[in-house]
């Protein structure tokens, strides 16, 4: 009974050694290994990013070949194209907050840029020469002068229109003969 037990222990130890050797031989080398499809995708991504970084000016780039494993091709239907986009309020409260904060930031940036442009202008002083509008000296008369200028332009345009109409009428050769209406019609 004792020899049989020792023999079994030795067989078990040998079996465990063979299993550990087999496991060590088939274990991964602790380095990531990419499948063929992943390697192709990585190559295409690297080629596309390098093409984006330095665009070729000579010839337009050809589209990347389609991967046979990627079979899904999204298409926008006519109904989807005609449908109105959802507002952020319809999508959710977080989207509405995000959009409003983005809009507020853009508005602040735009007003900041406008205010930077609207700083006090640099005015050069010329001795004895003033403004034609006389904004600072004759404030009340500015609007009157603007109105008079507008009226003068309007009268000139009407006069020009009447003269043009007279020239066109002079070119007309047809002169109809009219007779007074009979008494019973009056």
Coordinates of N, CA and C in Angstrom, one line a residue:
X1 N 0.8 -1.2 0.0 CA 0.0 0.0 0.0 C 0.9 1.2 0.0
X2 N 2.0 1.3 0.7 CA 2.8 2.4 0.8 C 3.5 2.7 -0.6
X3 N 4.0 1.6 -1.3 CA 4.7 1.8 -2.6 C 3.7 2.4 -3.6
X4 N 2.5 1.9 -3.6 CA 1.5 2.3 -4.5 C 1.2 3.8 -4.3
X5 N 1.2 4.2 -3.1 CA 0.9 5.6 -2.8 C 2.0 6.5 -3.3
X6 N 3.2 6.1 -3.1 CA 4.4 6.9 -3.5 C 4.4 6.9 -5.0
X7 N 4.1 5.8 -5.7 CA 4.1 5.8 -7.1 C 3.0 6.8 -7.7
X8 N 1.9 6.8 -7.0 CA 0.8 7.8 -7.4 C 1.2 9.2 -7.2
X9 N 1.9 9.5 -6.1 CA 2.4 10.9 -5.9 C 3.4 11.3 -6.9
X10 N 4.3 10.4 -7.3 CA 5.3 10.7 -8.3 C 4.6 10.9 -9.7
X11 N 3.6 10.2 -10.0 CA 2.8 10.3 -11.2 C 2.1 11.7 -11.2
X12 N 1.5 12.0 -10.1 CA 0.8 13.3 -10.0 C 1.7 14.4 -10.1
X13 N 2.9 14.3 -9.5 CA 3.9 15.4 -9.6 C 4.4 15.6 -11.0
X14 N 4.6 14.5 -11.7 CA 5.0 14.5 -13.1 C 3.9 15.1 -14.0
X15 N 2.7 14.7 -13.7 CA 1.5 15.3 -14.5 C 1.4 16.8 -14.2
X16 N 1.6 17.3 -13.0 CA 1.5 18.7 -12.7 C 2.6 19.4 -13.4
X17 N 3.8 18.8 -13.4 CA 5.0 19.5 -14.1 C 4.7 19.6 -15.6
X18 N 4.2 18.5 -16.2 CA 3.9 18.6 -17.6 C 2.8 19.7 -17.9
X19 N 1.8 19.8 -17.0 CA 0.8 20.8 -17.2 C 1.3 22.2 -17.1
X20 N 2.2 22.4 -16.1 CA 2.8 23.8 -15.9 C 3.7 24.1 -17.1
X21 N 4.4 23.1 -17.6 CA 5.3 23.3 -18.8 C 4.4 23.7 -20.0
X22 N 3.3 23.0 -20.2 CA 2.4 23.2 -21.3 C 1.7 24.6 -21.1
X23 N 1.4 25.0 -19.9 CA 0.8 26.3 -19.7 C 1.8 27.4 -20.0
X24 N 3.0 27.2 -19.6 CA 4.1 28.2 -19.8 C 4.3 28.3 -21.3
X25 N 4.2 27.2 -22.1 CA 4.5 27.3 -23.5 C 3.4 28.0 -24.3
X26 N 2.2 27.8 -23.8 CA 1.0 28.4 -24.5 C 0.6 29.7 -24.0
X27 N 1.2 30.2 -22.8 CA 0.8 31.4 -22.2 C 1.2 32.6 -23.1
X28 N 0.4 33.7 -23.1 CA 0.8 34.9 -23.9 C 2.1 35.5 -23.4
X29 N 2.9 36.2 -24.2 CA 4.1 36.7 -23.8 C 4.0 38.0 -23.0
X30 N 2.8 38.4 -22.6 CA 2.6 39.6 -21.8 C 2.8 40.8 -22.7
X31 N 2.7 40.7 -24.0 CA 2.7 41.8 -24.9 C 1.4 41.7 -25.7
X32 N 0.8 42.9 -25.9 CA -0.5 42.9 -26.7 C -0.3 42.4 -28.1
X33 N -1.2 41.6 -28.5 CA -1.1 41.1 -29.9 C -2.4 41.5 -30.6
X34 N -2.2 42.1 -31.8 CA -3.4 42.6 -32.6 C -3.8 41.5 -33.6
X35 N -5.1 41.4 -33.8 CA -5.6 40.5 -34.8 C -5.3 41.2 -36.2
X36 N -5.5 40.4 -37.2 CA -5.2 41.0 -38.6 C -6.1 42.1 -38.9
X37 N -7.4 42.0 -38.5 CA -8.4 43.1 -38.8 C -8.0 44.4 -38.0
X38 N -7.6 44.2 -36.7 CA -7.2 45.4 -35.9 C -5.9 46.0 -36.5
X39 N -5.0 45.2 -37.0 CA -3.8 45.8 -37.6 C -4.1 46.6 -38.9
X40 N -5.1 46.0 -39.7 CA -5.5 46.8 -40.9 C -6.1 48.1 -40.5
X41 N -7.0 48.1 -39.5 CA -7.7 49.3 -39.1 C -6.6 50.3 -38.6
X42 N -5.6 49.8 -37.8 CA -4.6 50.7 -37.3 C -3.8 51.3 -38.4
X43 N -3.5 50.5 -39.5 CA -2.7 51.1 -40.6 C -3.6 52.1 -41.3
X44 N -4.9 51.9 -41.5 CA -5.7 52.9 -42.2 C -5.8 54.1 -41.4
X45 N -5.9 54.0 -40.1 CA -6.0 55.2 -39.2 C -4.7 56.0 -39.2
X46 N -3.6 55.3 -39.2 CA -2.3 56.0 -39.3 C -2.2 56.7 -40.6
X47 N -2.6 56.1 -41.7 CA -2.5 56.7 -43.1 C -3.4 57.9 -43.1
X48 N -4.6 57.8 -42.6 CA -5.6 58.9 -42.7 C -5.1 60.1 -41.8
X49 N -4.6 59.8 -40.6 CA -4.1 60.9 -39.8 C -2.9 61.6 -40.4
X50 N -2.0 60.8 -41.0 CA -0.8 61.5 -41.7 C -1.3 62.3 -42.9
X51 N -2.3 61.8 -43.6 CA -2.8 62.6 -44.7 C -3.5 63.8 -44.3
X52 N -4.2 63.8 -43.1 CA -4.8 65.0 -42.6 C -3.7 66.0 -42.1
X53 N -2.6 65.5 -41.5 CA -1.6 66.3 -41.0 C -0.9 67.1 -42.1
X54 N -0.6 66.4 -43.2 CA 0.1 67.1 -44.3 C -0.6 66.8 -45.5
X55 N -1.6 67.6 -45.9 CA -2.4 67.3 -47.1 C -1.6 67.4 -48.4
X56 N -1.8 66.5 -49.3 CA -1.1 66.5 -50.5 C -1.8 67.5 -51.5
X57 N -1.1 68.4 -52.1 CA -1.7 69.4 -53.0 C -1.7 68.9 -54.4
X58 N -1.0 67.8 -54.7 CA -1.0 67.5 -56.1 C -2.2 66.8 -56.6
X59 N -2.6 65.7 -56.0 CA -3.8 64.9 -56.4 C -4.7 64.6 -55.2
X60 N -6.0 64.6 -55.5 CA -6.9 64.2 -54.4 C -6.7 62.8 -53.9
X61 N -6.8 62.6 -52.6 CA -6.5 61.3 -52.0 C -7.7 60.4 -52.4
X62 N -7.3 59.1 -52.6 CA -8.3 58.1 -52.9 C -8.9 57.6 -51.6
X63 N -10.2 57.3 -51.6 CA -10.9 56.8 -50.4 C -10.2 55.5 -50.0
X64 N -10.2 55.3 -48.7 CA -9.6 54.0 -48.2 C -10.4 52.8 -48.6
X65 N -9.8 51.7 -48.9 CA -10.6 50.5 -49.3 C -11.5 50.1 -48.2
X66 N -12.6 49.6 -48.6 CA -13.6 49.2 -47.6 C -13.2 47.8 -47.0
X67 N -13.3 47.7 -45.7 CA -13.0 46.5 -45.0 C -14.1 45.5 -45.2
X68 N -13.8 44.3 -45.6 CA -14.9 43.3 -45.9 C -15.7 42.9 -44.6
X69 N -15.0 43.1 -43.4 CA -15.7 42.7 -42.2 C -16.7 43.8 -41.7
X70 N -16.5 45.0 -42.1 CA -17.4 46.1 -41.7 C -18.5 46.2 -42.8
X71 N -19.6 45.6 -42.5 CA -20.7 45.6 -43.6 C -21.7 46.7 -43.4
X72 N -21.8 47.3 -42.2 CA -22.8 48.3 -42.0 C -22.5 49.6 -42.7
X73 N -23.4 50.1 -43.6 CA -23.2 51.4 -44.3 C -24.5 52.2 -43.9
X74 N -24.3 53.2 -43.0 CA -25.5 54.0 -42.7 C -25.9 54.9 -43.8
X75 N -27.3 55.1 -43.9 CA -27.9 55.9 -45.0 C -28.9 56.8 -44.3
X76 N -29.0 58.0 -44.7 CA -30.0 58.9 -44.2 C -31.2 58.8 -45.2
X77 N -32.3 58.5 -44.6 CA -33.6 58.3 -45.4 C -34.1 59.7 -45.7
X78 N -35.1 59.7 -46.6 CA -35.7 60.9 -47.0 C -36.5 61.5 -45.9
X79 N -37.2 60.6 -45.1 CA -37.9 61.1 -43.9 C -37.0 61.7 -42.9
X80 N -35.9 61.1 -42.7 CA -34.9 61.6 -41.7 C -34.3 62.9 -42.2
X81 N -34.1 63.1 -43.5 CA -33.6 64.3 -44.0 C -34.6 65.5 -43.9
X82 N -35.8 65.2 -44.0 CA -36.9 66.2 -43.9 C -37.2 66.5 -42.5
X83 N -37.0 65.6 -41.6 CA -37.3 65.8 -40.2 C -36.5 67.0 -39.6
X84 N -37.1 67.8 -38.8 CA -36.4 68.8 -38.1 C -35.5 68.3 -37.0
X85 N -34.4 68.9 -36.7 CA -33.5 68.5 -35.7 C -34.2 68.7 -34.3
X86 N -33.9 67.9 -33.3 CA -34.5 68.1 -32.0 C -33.7 69.2 -31.3
X87 N -34.5 69.9 -30.5 CA -33.9 71.0 -29.8 C -33.3 70.4 -28.5
X88 N -32.3 71.1 -27.9 CA -31.7 70.6 -26.7 C -32.7 70.3 -25.6
X89 N -33.8 71.1 -25.5 CA -34.8 70.8 -24.5 C -35.5 69.5 -24.7
X90 N -35.6 69.1 -26.0 CA -36.2 67.8 -26.3 C -35.2 66.6 -26.0
X91 N -33.9 66.9 -26.2 CA -32.9 65.9 -25.9 C -32.7 65.6 -24.5
X92 N -32.7 66.7 -23.7 CA -32.5 66.5 -22.2 C -32.0 67.7 -21.6
X93 N -32.1 67.8 -20.3 CA -31.7 69.0 -19.6 C -30.2 69.3 -19.6
X94 N -29.3 68.2 -19.7 CA -27.9 68.4 -19.7 C -27.5 69.1 -21.0
X95 N -28.1 68.6 -22.1 CA -27.8 69.2 -23.4 C -28.2 70.6 -23.5
X96 N -29.4 71.0 -22.9 CA -29.8 72.3 -22.9 C -28.9 73.2 -22.2
X97 N -28.4 72.7 -21.0 CA -27.5 73.5 -20.2 C -26.2 73.7 -21.0
X98 N -25.7 72.6 -21.6 CA -24.4 72.7 -22.3 C -24.5 73.7 -23.5
X99 N -25.6 73.7 -24.2 CA -25.8 74.6 -25.4 C -25.9 76.0 -24.9
X100 N -26.7 76.2 -23.8 CA -26.9 77.6 -23.3 C -25.6 78.2 -22.8
X101 N -24.8 77.3 -22.1 CA -23.5 77.8 -21.6 C -22.5 78.1 -22.8
X102 N -22.6 77.3 -23.8 CA -21.7 77.6 -25.0 C -22.2 78.8 -25.7
X103 N -23.5 79.0 -25.8 CA -24.0 80.3 -26.4 C -23.6 81.5 -25.6
X104 N -23.7 81.4 -24.3 CA -23.3 82.5 -23.4 C -21.9 82.9 -23.5
X105 N -21.0 81.8 -23.6 CA -19.6 82.1 -23.7 C -19.3 82.7 -25.1
X106 N -19.9 82.3 -26.1 CA -19.7 82.9 -27.4 C -20.2 84.3 -27.5
X107 N -21.3 84.6 -26.8 CA -21.8 86.0 -26.7 C -20.8 86.9 -26.0
X108 N -20.3 86.4 -24.8 CA -19.4 87.2 -24.1 C -18.1 87.4 -24.9
X109 N -17.6 86.4 -25.6 CA -16.4 86.6 -26.4 C -16.7 87.6 -27.5
X110 N -17.8 87.6 -28.2 CA -18.1 88.5 -29.2 C -18.2 89.9 -28.7
X111 N -18.9 90.1 -27.5 CA -19.0 91.4 -27.0 C -17.7 92.0 -26.5
X112 N -16.8 91.1 -26.0 CA -15.5 91.5 -25.6 C -14.7 92.0 -26.8
X113 N -14.8 91.2 -27.9 CA -14.0 91.6 -29.1 C -14.6 93.0 -29.7
X114 N -15.9 93.1 -29.6 CA -16.5 94.4 -30.1 C -16.1 95.5 -29.2
X115 N -16.1 95.3 -27.9 CA -15.7 96.4 -27.0 C -14.2 96.8 -27.2
X116 N -13.4 95.8 -27.5 CA -12.0 96.1 -27.8 C -11.8 97.0 -29.0
X117 N -12.7 96.7 -30.0 CA -12.6 97.5 -31.3 C -13.2 98.9 -31.0
X118 N -14.2 99.1 -30.1 CA -14.9 100.3 -29.9 C -14.2 101.2 -28.9
X119 N -13.0 101.0 -28.6 CA -12.3 101.9 -27.7 C -12.2 103.3 -28.3
X120 N -12.0 104.3 -27.5 CA -12.0 105.7 -28.0 C -11.0 105.8 -29.1
X121 N -11.5 106.4 -30.3 CA -10.6 106.6 -31.4 C -9.5 107.6 -31.2
X122 N -8.4 107.5 -31.8 CA -7.4 108.4 -31.7 C -7.7 109.6 -32.7
X123 N -7.9 110.8 -32.2 CA -8.3 111.9 -33.0 C -7.1 112.9 -33.1
X124 N -6.7 113.2 -34.3 CA -5.7 114.2 -34.5 C -6.3 115.6 -34.6
X125 N -5.7 116.5 -33.9 CA -6.1 117.9 -33.9 C -5.4 118.7 -35.0
X126 N -6.2 119.4 -35.8 CA -5.7 120.3 -36.8 C -6.1 121.7 -36.4
X127 N -5.1 122.5 -36.3 CA -5.4 123.9 -35.8 C -6.3 124.6 -36.7
X128 N -7.5 125.1 -36.1 CA -8.4 125.9 -36.8 C -9.4 125.1 -37.8
X129 N -9.2 123.8 -37.9 CA -10.1 123.1 -38.8 C -11.0 122.2 -37.9
X130 N -12.3 122.4 -38.2 CA -13.3 121.7 -37.4 C -14.0 120.6 -38.2
X131 N -15.0 120.0 -37.6 CA -15.8 119.0 -38.3 C -16.8 119.6 -39.2
X132 N -17.1 119.0 -40.3 CA -18.2 119.5 -41.2 C -19.5 119.3 -40.6
X133 N -19.7 118.3 -39.8 CA -21.0 118.1 -39.2 C -21.3 119.0 -38.0
X134 N -20.3 119.5 -37.4 CA -20.4 120.4 -36.2 C -21.2 119.8 -35.1
X135 N -20.9 118.5 -34.8 CA -21.7 117.8 -33.8 C -21.6 118.4 -32.4
X136 N -20.4 118.8 -32.1 CA -20.2 119.3 -30.7 C -20.7 120.8 -30.6
X137 N -20.6 121.6 -31.6 CA -21.0 123.0 -31.5 C -22.5 123.2 -31.8
X138 N -23.0 122.6 -32.8 CA -24.4 122.8 -33.2 C -25.2 121.5 -33.1
X139 N -25.5 121.1 -31.9 CA -26.2 119.8 -31.7 C -27.6 119.8 -32.3
X140 N -28.4 120.9 -32.1 CA -29.8 120.9 -32.5 C -29.9 121.0 -34.1
X141 N -28.9 121.6 -34.7 CA -29.0 121.8 -36.2 C -28.6 120.6 -37.0
X142 N -28.0 119.6 -36.3 CA -27.5 118.4 -37.0 C -28.7 117.7 -37.7
X143 N -29.8 117.4 -36.9 CA -30.9 116.7 -37.4 C -31.6 117.5 -38.5
X144 N -31.7 118.8 -38.3 CA -32.3 119.7 -39.4 C -31.5 119.6 -40.7
X145 N -30.2 119.6 -40.6 CA -29.4 119.6 -41.8 C -29.5 118.2 -42.5
X146 N -29.6 117.1 -41.7 CA -29.8 115.8 -42.2 C -31.1 115.7 -43.0
X147 N -32.2 116.3 -42.4 CA -33.5 116.2 -43.0 C -33.5 117.1 -44.3
X148 N -32.9 118.3 -44.3 CA -32.9 119.1 -45.5 C -32.1 118.4 -46.6
X149 N -31.0 117.7 -46.2 CA -30.2 117.0 -47.2 C -31.1 115.8 -47.8
X150 N -31.8 115.2 -47.0 CA -32.7 114.1 -47.5 C -33.8 114.6 -48.4
X151 N -34.4 115.7 -48.0 CA -35.4 116.3 -48.9 C -34.9 116.8 -50.2
X152 N -33.7 117.4 -50.2 CA -33.0 117.8 -51.4 C -32.8 116.6 -52.4
X153 N -32.3 115.5 -51.8 CA -32.0 114.3 -52.6 C -33.4 113.8 -53.2
X154 N -34.4 113.8 -52.4 CA -35.7 113.3 -52.8 C -36.3 114.2 -54.0
X155 N -36.2 115.5 -53.9 CA -36.6 116.4 -54.9 C -35.8 116.2 -56.2
X156 N -34.5 116.0 -56.1 CA -33.7 115.8 -57.3 C -34.1 114.5 -57.9
X157 N -34.4 113.5 -57.2 CA -34.8 112.2 -57.8 C -36.1 112.3 -58.5
X158 N -37.1 113.1 -57.9 CA -38.4 113.3 -58.5 C -38.2 114.1 -59.8
X159 N -37.4 115.1 -59.8 CA -37.2 115.9 -61.0 C -36.5 115.0 -62.1
X160 N -35.6 114.2 -61.7 CA -34.9 113.3 -62.7 C -36.0 112.4 -63.3
X161 N -36.9 111.9 -62.5 CA -37.9 110.9 -62.9 C -38.9 111.6 -63.9
X162 N -39.3 112.9 -63.6 CA -40.1 113.6 -64.5 C -39.4 113.9 -65.9
X163 N -38.2 114.3 -65.8 CA -37.4 114.5 -67.1 C -37.3 113.2 -67.9
X164 N -37.0 112.1 -67.3 CA -36.9 110.9 -68.0 C -38.3 110.5 -68.6
X165 N -39.4 110.7 -67.9 CA -40.7 110.4 -68.4 C -41.0 111.3 -69.7
X166 N -40.6 112.6 -69.6 CA -40.8 113.5 -70.8 C -40.0 113.0 -72.0
X167 N -38.8 112.6 -71.8 CA -38.0 112.1 -72.9 C -38.6 110.8 -73.5
X168 N -39.1 109.9 -72.7 CA -39.8 108.7 -73.2 C -41.0 109.1 -73.9
X169 N -41.8 110.0 -73.4 CA -43.0 110.4 -74.1 C -42.8 111.1 -75.4
X170 N -41.7 111.9 -75.5 CA -41.3 112.5 -76.8 C -41.0 111.5 -77.8
X171 N -40.5 110.4 -77.5 CA -40.1 109.3 -78.4 C -41.3 108.6 -79.0
X172 N -42.5 108.7 -78.3 CA -43.7 108.1 -78.8 C -44.2 108.8 -80.0
X173 N -44.5 108.0 -81.1 CA -44.9 108.7 -82.3 C -46.5 108.6 -82.5
X174 N -47.1 107.8 -81.7 CA -48.6 107.7 -81.8 C -49.3 108.8 -81.1
X175 N -50.1 109.5 -81.8 CA -50.9 110.6 -81.2 C -52.3 110.4 -81.5
X176 N -53.1 109.9 -80.6 CA -54.5 109.6 -80.9 C -55.4 110.8 -81.1
X177 N -56.3 110.8 -82.0 CA -57.3 111.9 -82.1 C -58.5 111.6 -81.3
X178 N -58.8 112.5 -80.4 CA -60.0 112.4 -79.5 C -61.0 113.4 -79.9
X179 N -62.2 113.0 -79.8 CA -63.4 113.9 -80.1 C -64.2 114.0 -78.8
X180 N -64.9 115.1 -78.5 CA -65.7 115.2 -77.3 C -66.8 114.2 -77.4
X181 N -67.2 113.7 -76.2 CA -68.3 112.7 -76.1 C -69.6 113.4 -76.4
X182 N -70.5 112.6 -77.1 CA -71.8 113.2 -77.4 C -72.6 113.6 -76.2
X183 N -73.6 114.3 -76.3 CA -74.4 114.9 -75.2 C -75.2 113.9 -74.4
X184 N -75.7 112.8 -75.1 CA -76.5 111.8 -74.4 C -75.6 111.0 -73.5
X185 N -74.3 110.9 -73.7 CA -73.4 110.2 -72.8 C -73.1 110.9 -71.6
X186 N -73.0 112.2 -71.7 CA -72.6 113.1 -70.5 C -73.7 113.1 -69.5

